[in-house]
Amino acid sequence: MRALRLLEWKSSPEIVEVPEPVPGPGEVVIRVGGAGACHSDLHLMHDFTEGQLPWGPPFTLGHETAGWVHRLGEGVTGLEEGLPVAVHGAWGCGRCARCRLGADNYCEDPAAAPVAGGGGGLGMDGGMAPYLLVPDARHLGPLPDGLDPVRAAPLTDAGLTPYHAIRRSWPKLTPDSTALVIGVGGLGHLAVQILRATTATRIIAVDTRPEALEVARESGADLVLAAAGDPADAVKDATRGRGADVVLDFVGSDATLALAAAAVRSMGDLTIVGIAGGSLAVSFFSQPYEVSIQTTYWGTRTELAEVLELGARGLLTPRIRTFPLAEARAAYDLMSAGELAGRAVVVP
Ligand code: NAD
Ligand code: ZN
Ligand code: ZN
């Protein structure tokens, strides 16, 4: 079969011929229905060198995948061929306290995982191929009625990651609160929809691109702001000087972190999701009192089931542009150039 593979660091992925996977005991092969193109893949192509991560190329890209069960390995029960499923993409050891809670994304024994700190499309072969080998049936969640694999694929990362970040801030997202979403691409537009569907907060969105701000409005933002102006002042103006109770940064550059710190309200949450490599100096005086600053990585298996439910009920509708495998590289080029609205999904 043909697969889009990252063959070495600091390179563009290539479509190459690889053998079709065969499931061993406990493993499952799925026929891929859709594999989302994440900005993290651009970071993988451009930002890393040998030794920076515990894993490396070559591997097939695509860590945001849904499809149908194709072949079951020996001993797998509870799944049947043809069942539509979404893949929980963080593949931990399966035995540590975090993995037992379904939080493979925070596995505490990565050395015992199929790949330390990675998953399919992150060190192991991912979904940008007709078939994907999943190392354990626990990583597969059945799709609820009304959700097809192409729409489900982006929910497994572009949906799940913001869902996890937002869910942990739910207590602060009261009806009189304000949430600020910085960066309204694949993750950010779904963050706006998740805030809309699961809270009564007021939503402000910031992006550099007018098209992204349009998507933010369509997704349910109350106020959209161009990054080029003075968005921190505009957030203060819109909140009677208080600032945003919850700030979600889906870029993570020096500029967006500075905006996040300038716009956050005392006792608020500042959550860094984007991995553009910026940093924020933290001291007693550098931000309002009792601001909690955190990073989040992906989400849990249970949260994925909740996100799929939102999708099936029409409360979370990713804006998708599909690409055949042969044109997958074009999807990344468009993302890189800032010419993509919402999420690109490769249909191999
Ligand atoms: P994307 O390219 O689809 O969206 C990024 C958006 O940010 C674009 O709309 C872009 O115009 C906007 N942007 C860029 N610079 C900006 C600025 N200075 N101010 C305001 N907006 C700006 O990317 P994506 O796939 O949504 O991923 C977003 C980030 O999250 C990436 O860094 C990605 O690697 C990271 N990510 C993190 C996790 C995690 O678990 N922490 C998971 C997935 C992706
Ligand atoms: Zn991702
Ligand atoms: Zn573990």
CSV table of C-alpha atoms and ligand atoms in Angstrom, one decimal:
chain,number,residue,atom,x,y,z
A,1,MET,CA,0.0,0.0,0.0
A,2,ARG,CA,1.0,3.6,-0.4
A,3,ALA,CA,1.7,5.8,2.7
A,4,LEU,CA,2.7,9.4,3.4
A,5,ARG,CA,5.9,9.0,5.4
A,6,LEU,CA,8.4,11.3,7.2
A,7,LEU,CA,11.6,9.6,6.1
A,8,GLU,CA,14.0,11.9,8.0
A,9,TRP,CA,14.0,15.0,10.3
A,10,LYS,CA,14.0,18.4,8.5
A,11,SER,CA,12.4,17.1,5.4
A,12,SER,CA,9.0,17.0,3.6
A,13,PRO,CA,7.1,13.7,3.8
A,14,GLU,CA,7.0,11.4,0.8
A,15,ILE,CA,4.5,8.9,-0.6
A,16,VAL,CA,6.2,5.5,-0.6
A,17,GLU,CA,5.2,1.9,-0.9
A,18,VAL,CA,5.0,-0.1,2.4
A,19,PRO,CA,3.6,-3.5,3.3
A,20,GLU,CA,0.0,-3.8,4.5
A,21,PRO,CA,0.0,-4.3,8.3
A,22,VAL,CA,-0.9,-7.7,9.8
A,23,PRO,CA,-2.3,-7.7,13.3
A,24,GLY,CA,-0.5,-9.7,16.0
A,25,PRO,CA,-2.1,-10.9,19.2
A,26,GLY,CA,-4.2,-8.2,20.8
A,27,GLU,CA,-3.7,-5.8,17.9
A,28,VAL,CA,-6.2,-4.5,15.4
A,29,VAL,CA,-5.9,-3.2,11.8
A,30,ILE,CA,-8.3,-0.5,10.8
A,31,ARG,CA,-9.2,0.6,7.3
A,32,VAL,CA,-8.6,4.3,7.4
A,33,GLY,CA,-11.6,6.5,6.6
A,34,GLY,CA,-9.9,9.8,7.3
A,35,ALA,CA,-6.7,11.1,8.8
A,36,GLY,CA,-6.4,14.8,9.8
A,37,ALA,CA,-3.4,17.0,9.0
A,38,CYS,CA,-2.3,18.6,12.2
A,39,HIS,CA,0.0,21.6,12.6
A,40,SER,CA,2.2,19.4,14.8
A,41,ASP,CA,3.1,17.5,11.7
A,42,LEU,CA,4.6,20.7,10.3
A,43,HIS,CA,6.6,21.0,13.6
A,44,LEU,CA,7.8,17.4,13.0
A,45,MET,CA,8.9,18.3,9.4
A,46,HIS,CA,10.7,21.5,10.4
A,47,ASP,CA,11.6,21.8,14.0
A,48,PHE,CA,13.2,18.6,15.3
A,49,THR,CA,16.6,17.0,14.9
A,50,GLU,CA,18.0,13.6,15.9
A,51,GLY,CA,17.8,13.0,19.6
A,52,GLN,CA,15.4,15.7,20.6
A,53,LEU,CA,12.5,13.3,20.9
A,54,PRO,CA,12.6,9.7,22.2
A,55,TRP,CA,11.5,8.5,18.7
A,56,GLY,CA,12.1,9.5,15.1
A,57,PRO,CA,11.6,8.8,11.4
A,58,PRO,CA,10.9,6.9,9.3
A,59,PHE,CA,7.2,6.6,10.1
A,60,THR,CA,3.8,7.2,8.4
A,61,LEU,CA,2.2,10.5,9.4
A,62,GLY,CA,-1.3,10.9,10.7
A,63,HIS,CA,-2.1,11.0,14.4
A,64,GLU,CA,-5.8,11.9,14.0
A,65,THR,CA,-7.5,8.9,12.6
A,66,ALA,CA,-10.9,7.2,12.3
A,67,GLY,CA,-12.0,4.3,10.1
A,68,TRP,CA,-13.5,0.8,10.2
A,69,VAL,CA,-12.2,-2.3,12.0
A,70,HIS,CA,-10.6,-4.4,9.2
A,71,ARG,CA,-8.7,-7.3,10.9
A,72,LEU,CA,-8.6,-8.5,14.4
A,73,GLY,CA,-5.5,-10.0,16.0
A,74,GLU,CA,-5.7,-13.2,18.1
A,75,GLY,CA,-7.6,-12.8,21.3
A,76,VAL,CA,-9.3,-9.4,20.5
A,77,THR,CA,-12.9,-9.4,21.7
A,78,GLY,CA,-15.6,-6.8,21.7
A,79,LEU,CA,-14.9,-5.5,18.2
A,80,GLU,CA,-16.2,-6.9,14.9
A,81,GLU,CA,-15.0,-6.3,11.3
A,82,GLY,CA,-16.6,-3.3,9.7
A,83,LEU,CA,-17.3,-1.5,13.0
A,84,PRO,CA,-16.7,2.3,12.5
A,85,VAL,CA,-14.2,3.4,15.1
A,86,ALA,CA,-12.1,6.4,16.2
A,87,VAL,CA,-8.5,6.0,17.3
A,88,HIS,CA,-7.3,7.4,20.6
A,89,GLY,CA,-3.9,8.3,19.4
A,90,ALA,CA,-1.6,8.4,22.5
A,91,TRP,CA,-0.4,4.8,23.0
A,92,GLY,CA,1.0,4.4,26.6
A,93,CYS,CA,2.1,1.3,28.5
A,94,GLY,CA,-1.5,0.4,29.4
A,95,ARG,CA,-0.6,-0.5,33.0
A,96,CYS,CA,0.5,2.6,34.9
A,97,ALA,CA,-2.0,4.6,37.0
A,98,ARG,CA,-2.4,7.2,34.2
A,99,CYS,CA,-3.0,4.7,31.5
A,100,ARG,CA,-5.5,2.8,33.7
A,101,LEU,CA,-7.5,6.0,33.9
A,102,GLY,CA,-7.5,6.2,30.1
A,103,ALA,CA,-4.9,9.0,30.2
A,104,ASP,CA,-2.3,7.3,27.9
A,105,ASN,CA,-1.4,10.8,26.9
A,106,TYR,CA,0.3,11.2,30.3
A,107,CYS,CA,1.7,7.6,30.6
A,108,GLU,CA,4.2,7.3,33.5
A,109,ASP,CA,6.1,4.3,32.1
A,110,PRO,CA,6.8,5.4,28.5
A,111,ALA,CA,9.7,2.8,28.3
A,112,ALA,CA,7.0,0.1,28.5
A,113,ALA,CA,4.8,1.7,25.8
A,114,PRO,CA,4.9,0.6,22.1
A,115,VAL,CA,6.9,3.9,21.5
A,116,ALA,CA,8.1,6.1,24.3
A,117,GLY,CA,5.9,9.2,24.5
A,118,GLY,CA,4.4,8.8,21.0
A,119,GLY,CA,1.8,6.9,19.1
A,120,GLY,CA,0.6,6.3,15.6
A,121,GLY,CA,1.9,9.1,13.4
A,122,LEU,CA,4.3,10.1,16.2
A,123,GLY,CA,7.2,7.6,15.9
A,124,MET,CA,5.0,4.7,14.9
A,125,ASP,CA,3.1,4.4,11.6
A,126,GLY,CA,0.0,6.6,11.5
A,127,GLY,CA,-3.2,7.0,9.5
A,128,MET,CA,-2.0,8.5,6.3
A,129,ALA,CA,-2.3,5.2,4.5
A,130,PRO,CA,-5.2,2.8,3.6
A,131,TYR,CA,-4.6,0.7,6.7
A,132,LEU,CA,-3.4,1.4,10.3
A,133,LEU,CA,-2.1,-1.1,12.8
A,134,VAL,CA,-3.3,-0.2,16.3
A,135,PRO,CA,-1.3,-2.0,19.0
A,136,ASP,CA,-4.2,-2.5,21.5
A,137,ALA,CA,-8.0,-2.7,21.1
A,138,ARG,CA,-8.4,-0.3,24.0
A,139,HIS,CA,-7.3,2.6,21.8
A,140,LEU,CA,-10.4,2.2,19.6
A,141,GLY,CA,-13.8,3.8,20.4
A,142,PRO,CA,-16.9,2.9,18.4
A,143,LEU,CA,-18.4,5.9,16.5
A,144,PRO,CA,-21.8,6.8,17.8
A,145,ASP,CA,-24.6,6.8,15.2
A,146,GLY,CA,-24.6,9.8,13.0
A,147,LEU,CA,-20.8,10.3,12.9
A,148,ASP,CA,-18.8,9.1,9.9
A,149,PRO,CA,-15.0,8.5,10.0
A,150,VAL,CA,-14.1,11.6,7.9
A,151,ARG,CA,-15.9,13.9,10.4
A,152,ALA,CA,-14.7,11.8,13.4
A,153,ALA,CA,-11.0,11.9,12.4
A,154,PRO,CA,-10.4,15.6,13.4
A,155,LEU,CA,-12.3,15.1,16.6
A,156,THR,CA,-9.6,12.7,17.9
A,157,ASP,CA,-7.0,15.6,18.2
A,158,ALA,CA,-8.3,18.9,16.9
A,159,GLY,CA,-11.4,18.2,19.0
A,160,LEU,CA,-10.1,16.2,21.9
A,161,THR,CA,-7.1,18.5,22.7
A,162,PRO,CA,-9.2,21.7,23.2
A,163,TYR,CA,-11.9,19.7,24.9
A,164,HIS,CA,-9.5,18.5,27.5
A,165,ALA,CA,-8.1,22.0,28.0
A,166,ILE,CA,-11.6,23.5,28.3
A,167,ARG,CA,-13.0,20.8,30.5
A,168,ARG,CA,-10.4,21.3,33.2
A,169,SER,CA,-11.4,25.0,33.2
A,170,TRP,CA,-15.1,24.4,33.3
A,171,PRO,CA,-15.5,25.7,36.9
A,172,LYS,CA,-14.2,29.1,35.8
A,173,LEU,CA,-16.3,29.2,32.7
A,174,THR,CA,-19.4,30.6,34.4
A,175,PRO,CA,-22.1,32.5,32.5
A,176,ASP,CA,-20.5,35.8,33.5
A,177,SER,CA,-17.1,34.7,32.4
A,178,THR,CA,-15.1,35.4,29.2
A,179,ALA,CA,-12.9,32.9,27.4
A,180,LEU,CA,-10.2,34.0,25.0
A,181,VAL,CA,-9.2,31.7,22.1
A,182,ILE,CA,-5.9,32.6,20.4
A,183,GLY,CA,-5.4,31.0,17.0
A,184,VAL,CA,-8.5,29.8,15.2
A,185,GLY,CA,-7.2,27.0,13.0
A,186,GLY,CA,-7.9,23.3,13.3
A,187,LEU,CA,-7.9,23.2,17.1
A,188,GLY,CA,-9.0,26.8,17.7
A,189,HIS,CA,-12.3,26.6,15.6
A,190,LEU,CA,-13.3,23.5,17.5
A,191,ALA,CA,-12.3,25.1,20.8
A,192,VAL,CA,-14.8,27.9,20.0
A,193,GLN,CA,-17.5,25.3,19.3
A,194,ILE,CA,-16.8,23.3,22.4
A,195,LEU,CA,-17.0,26.5,24.6
A,196,ARG,CA,-20.3,27.3,22.9
A,197,ALA,CA,-21.7,23.7,23.3
A,198,THR,CA,-20.5,23.1,26.9
A,199,THR,CA,-20.6,26.5,28.6
A,200,ALA,CA,-22.4,29.8,28.7
A,201,THR,CA,-19.1,31.8,28.6
A,202,ARG,CA,-18.6,34.8,26.4
A,203,ILE,CA,-16.1,33.9,23.6
A,204,ILE,CA,-13.5,36.2,22.2
A,205,ALA,CA,-11.2,34.9,19.4
A,206,VAL,CA,-8.0,36.3,18.0
A,207,ASP,CA,-6.2,35.4,14.8
A,208,THR,CA,-3.8,37.0,12.3
A,209,ARG,CA,-6.0,36.0,9.3
A,210,PRO,CA,-9.4,37.5,8.4
A,211,GLU,CA,-10.6,34.1,7.1
A,212,ALA,CA,-9.8,32.4,10.4
A,213,LEU,CA,-11.8,35.2,12.2
A,214,GLU,CA,-14.7,34.4,9.8
A,215,VAL,CA,-14.5,30.8,10.8
A,216,ALA,CA,-14.4,31.9,14.5
A,217,ARG,CA,-17.6,33.8,14.0
A,218,GLU,CA,-19.3,30.9,12.2
A,219,SER,CA,-18.2,28.6,15.1
A,220,GLY,CA,-19.9,30.8,17.7
A,221,ALA,CA,-17.4,33.5,18.8
A,222,ASP,CA,-19.1,36.6,20.2
A,223,LEU,CA,-16.2,38.9,19.4
A,224,VAL,CA,-13.3,38.5,17.0
A,225,LEU,CA,-10.1,40.5,17.1
A,226,ALA,CA,-7.2,40.9,14.6
A,227,ALA,CA,-3.9,40.0,16.2
A,228,ALA,CA,-2.3,43.0,14.5
A,229,GLY,CA,-4.3,45.6,16.6
A,230,ASP,CA,-4.1,45.7,20.3
A,231,PRO,CA,-6.2,42.7,21.2
A,232,ALA,CA,-5.2,42.7,24.9
A,233,ASP,CA,-6.6,46.2,25.3
A,234,ALA,CA,-9.7,45.2,23.3
A,235,VAL,CA,-10.2,42.2,25.6
A,236,LYS,CA,-10.0,44.5,28.7
A,237,ASP,CA,-12.4,47.0,27.0
A,238,ALA,CA,-14.9,44.2,26.4
A,239,THR,CA,-14.7,42.9,30.0
A,240,ARG,CA,-15.0,46.1,32.0
A,241,GLY,CA,-11.2,46.0,32.5
A,242,ARG,CA,-11.2,42.6,34.1
A,243,GLY,CA,-9.7,40.4,31.3
A,244,ALA,CA,-10.4,36.9,30.3
A,245,ASP,CA,-11.2,34.2,32.9
A,246,VAL,CA,-9.7,31.5,30.7
A,247,VAL,CA,-7.2,32.0,27.9
A,248,LEU,CA,-6.4,29.2,25.5
A,249,ASP,CA,-3.3,29.7,23.4
A,250,PHE,CA,-3.4,27.5,20.3
A,251,VAL,CA,-0.2,29.1,18.9
A,252,GLY,CA,2.3,29.3,21.7
A,253,SER,CA,4.7,31.9,20.3
A,254,ASP,CA,6.4,34.7,22.3
A,255,ALA,CA,3.8,37.1,20.8
A,256,THR,CA,0.7,35.0,21.7
A,257,LEU,CA,2.0,34.1,25.2
A,258,ALA,CA,2.6,37.8,25.9
A,259,LEU,CA,-1.0,38.5,24.7
A,260,ALA,CA,-2.3,35.7,26.9
A,261,ALA,CA,-0.5,37.1,30.0
A,262,ALA,CA,-1.7,40.6,29.3
A,263,ALA,CA,-5.4,39.5,28.7
A,264,VAL,CA,-5.9,37.0,31.6
A,265,ARG,CA,-8.0,38.0,34.6
A,266,SER,CA,-6.9,37.5,38.2
A,267,MET,CA,-7.7,33.9,39.4
A,268,GLY,CA,-7.9,32.9,35.7
A,269,ASP,CA,-6.4,30.0,33.7
A,270,LEU,CA,-3.8,30.5,31.0
A,271,THR,CA,-3.5,27.3,29.1
A,272,ILE,CA,-0.7,26.8,26.5
A,273,VAL,CA,-1.7,24.2,23.8
A,274,GLY,CA,0.3,25.5,20.8
A,275,ILE,CA,3.9,24.4,20.5
A,276,ALA,CA,5.4,27.3,18.5
A,277,GLY,CA,8.3,27.4,21.0
A,278,GLY,CA,7.7,30.7,22.7
A,279,SER,CA,8.2,31.3,26.4
A,280,LEU,CA,6.7,33.3,29.1
A,281,ALA,CA,8.7,34.7,32.1
A,282,VAL,CA,6.8,33.9,35.3
A,283,SER,CA,7.5,35.8,38.6
A,284,PHE,CA,5.4,37.1,41.4
A,285,PHE,CA,4.6,40.3,39.5
A,286,SER,CA,4.4,39.1,36.0
A,287,GLN,CA,0.7,38.2,35.9
A,288,PRO,CA,-2.4,39.0,37.9
A,289,TYR,CA,-2.8,37.2,41.2
A,290,GLU,CA,-3.7,33.6,41.3
A,291,VAL,CA,-3.5,33.0,37.6
A,292,SER,CA,-2.8,29.3,36.9
A,293,ILE,CA,-0.5,28.7,34.0
A,294,GLN,CA,-0.5,25.2,32.4
A,295,THR,CA,0.3,23.2,29.3
A,296,THR,CA,-2.0,20.4,28.2
A,297,TYR,CA,-1.2,17.5,25.9
A,298,TRP,CA,-4.1,15.8,24.0
A,299,GLY,CA,-6.9,14.2,26.1
A,300,THR,CA,-8.1,11.0,27.7
A,301,ARG,CA,-10.0,8.1,26.2
A,302,THR,CA,-13.1,8.9,28.2
A,303,GLU,CA,-12.9,12.5,27.0
A,304,LEU,CA,-12.7,11.2,23.4
A,305,ALA,CA,-16.0,9.4,23.9
A,306,GLU,CA,-17.5,12.6,25.1
A,307,VAL,CA,-16.2,14.6,22.1
A,308,LEU,CA,-17.5,11.9,19.7
A,309,GLU,CA,-20.9,12.3,21.4
A,310,LEU,CA,-20.8,16.1,20.8
A,311,GLY,CA,-20.0,15.3,17.2
A,312,ALA,CA,-22.7,12.8,16.7
A,313,ARG,CA,-25.3,15.2,18.2
A,314,GLY,CA,-24.3,18.0,15.8
A,315,LEU,CA,-22.9,20.2,18.5
A,316,LEU,CA,-19.3,19.9,17.2
A,317,THR,CA,-19.0,20.2,13.4
A,318,PRO,CA,-15.4,20.5,12.2
A,319,ARG,CA,-15.0,22.5,9.1
A,320,ILE,CA,-13.3,20.1,6.8
A,321,ARG,CA,-11.5,20.1,3.5
A,322,THR,CA,-10.7,16.6,2.2
A,323,PHE,CA,-7.6,15.6,0.2
A,324,PRO,CA,-6.8,12.2,-1.5
A,325,LEU,CA,-3.6,10.6,-0.3
A,326,ALA,CA,-1.8,11.6,-3.5
A,327,GLU,CA,-2.5,15.3,-2.6
A,328,ALA,CA,-1.7,15.1,1.1
A,329,ARG,CA,1.4,17.2,0.8
A,330,ALA,CA,-0.7,20.0,-0.7
A,331,ALA,CA,-2.8,20.0,2.5
A,332,TYR,CA,0.4,20.7,4.5
A,333,ASP,CA,1.6,23.4,2.0
A,334,LEU,CA,-1.8,25.2,2.4
A,335,MET,CA,-1.6,25.0,6.2
A,336,SER,CA,1.9,26.2,6.1
A,337,ALA,CA,0.9,29.2,3.9
A,338,GLY,CA,-2.1,30.0,6.2
A,339,GLU,CA,-4.5,29.2,3.3
A,340,LEU,CA,-6.5,26.6,5.1
A,341,ALA,CA,-9.7,27.2,7.0
A,342,GLY,CA,-10.6,24.6,9.7
A,343,ARG,CA,-9.0,21.2,9.2
A,344,ALA,CA,-7.6,19.2,6.2
A,345,VAL,CA,-8.5,15.5,6.3
A,346,VAL,CA,-6.7,13.0,4.1
A,347,VAL,CA,-8.9,10.3,2.7
A,348,PRO,CA,-6.6,7.5,1.6
B,1,NAD,P1,-3.4,25.6,12.5
B,1,NAD,O1,-2.3,25.9,11.6
B,1,NAD,O2,-4.6,24.9,11.9
B,1,NAD,O3,-4.0,26.9,13.3
B,1,NAD,C1,-3.1,27.8,13.9
B,1,NAD,C2,-3.8,29.2,13.8
B,1,NAD,O4,-3.1,30.1,14.5
B,1,NAD,C3,-4.0,29.7,12.4
B,1,NAD,O5,-5.3,30.1,12.1
B,1,NAD,C4,-3.1,30.9,12.4
B,1,NAD,O6,-3.5,31.9,11.5
B,1,NAD,C5,-3.1,31.3,13.8
B,1,NAD,N1,-2.0,32.2,14.3
B,1,NAD,C6,-0.7,32.0,13.9
B,1,NAD,N2,0.1,33.0,14.5
B,1,NAD,C7,-0.8,33.7,15.3
B,1,NAD,C8,-0.7,34.9,16.1
B,1,NAD,N3,0.5,35.4,16.3
B,1,NAD,N4,-1.8,35.4,16.7
B,1,NAD,C9,-3.0,34.8,16.5
B,1,NAD,N5,-3.2,33.7,15.7
B,1,NAD,C10,-2.1,33.2,15.1
B,1,NAD,O7,-2.8,24.7,13.7
B,1,NAD,P2,-3.5,23.6,14.6
B,1,NAD,O8,-3.4,22.2,13.9
B,1,NAD,O9,-4.8,24.1,15.1
B,1,NAD,O10,-2.4,23.5,15.8
B,1,NAD,C11,-2.2,24.6,16.7
B,1,NAD,C12,-1.0,24.4,17.5
B,1,NAD,O11,-1.3,23.4,18.5
B,1,NAD,C13,0.2,23.9,16.8
B,1,NAD,O12,1.4,24.5,17.5
B,1,NAD,C14,0.2,22.4,17.1
B,1,NAD,O13,1.4,21.8,17.0
B,1,NAD,C15,-0.3,22.4,18.5
B,1,NAD,N6,-1.0,21.2,19.0
B,1,NAD,C16,-0.8,20.9,20.3
B,1,NAD,C17,-1.5,19.8,20.8
B,1,NAD,C18,-1.3,19.5,22.3
B,1,NAD,O14,-1.7,18.4,22.7
B,1,NAD,N7,-0.8,20.3,23.1
B,1,NAD,C19,-2.2,19.0,20.0
B,1,NAD,C20,-2.4,19.3,18.7
B,1,NAD,C21,-1.8,20.4,18.2
B,2,ZN,ZN,-2.0,16.9,16.5
B,3,ZN,ZN,1.3,4.1,31.1
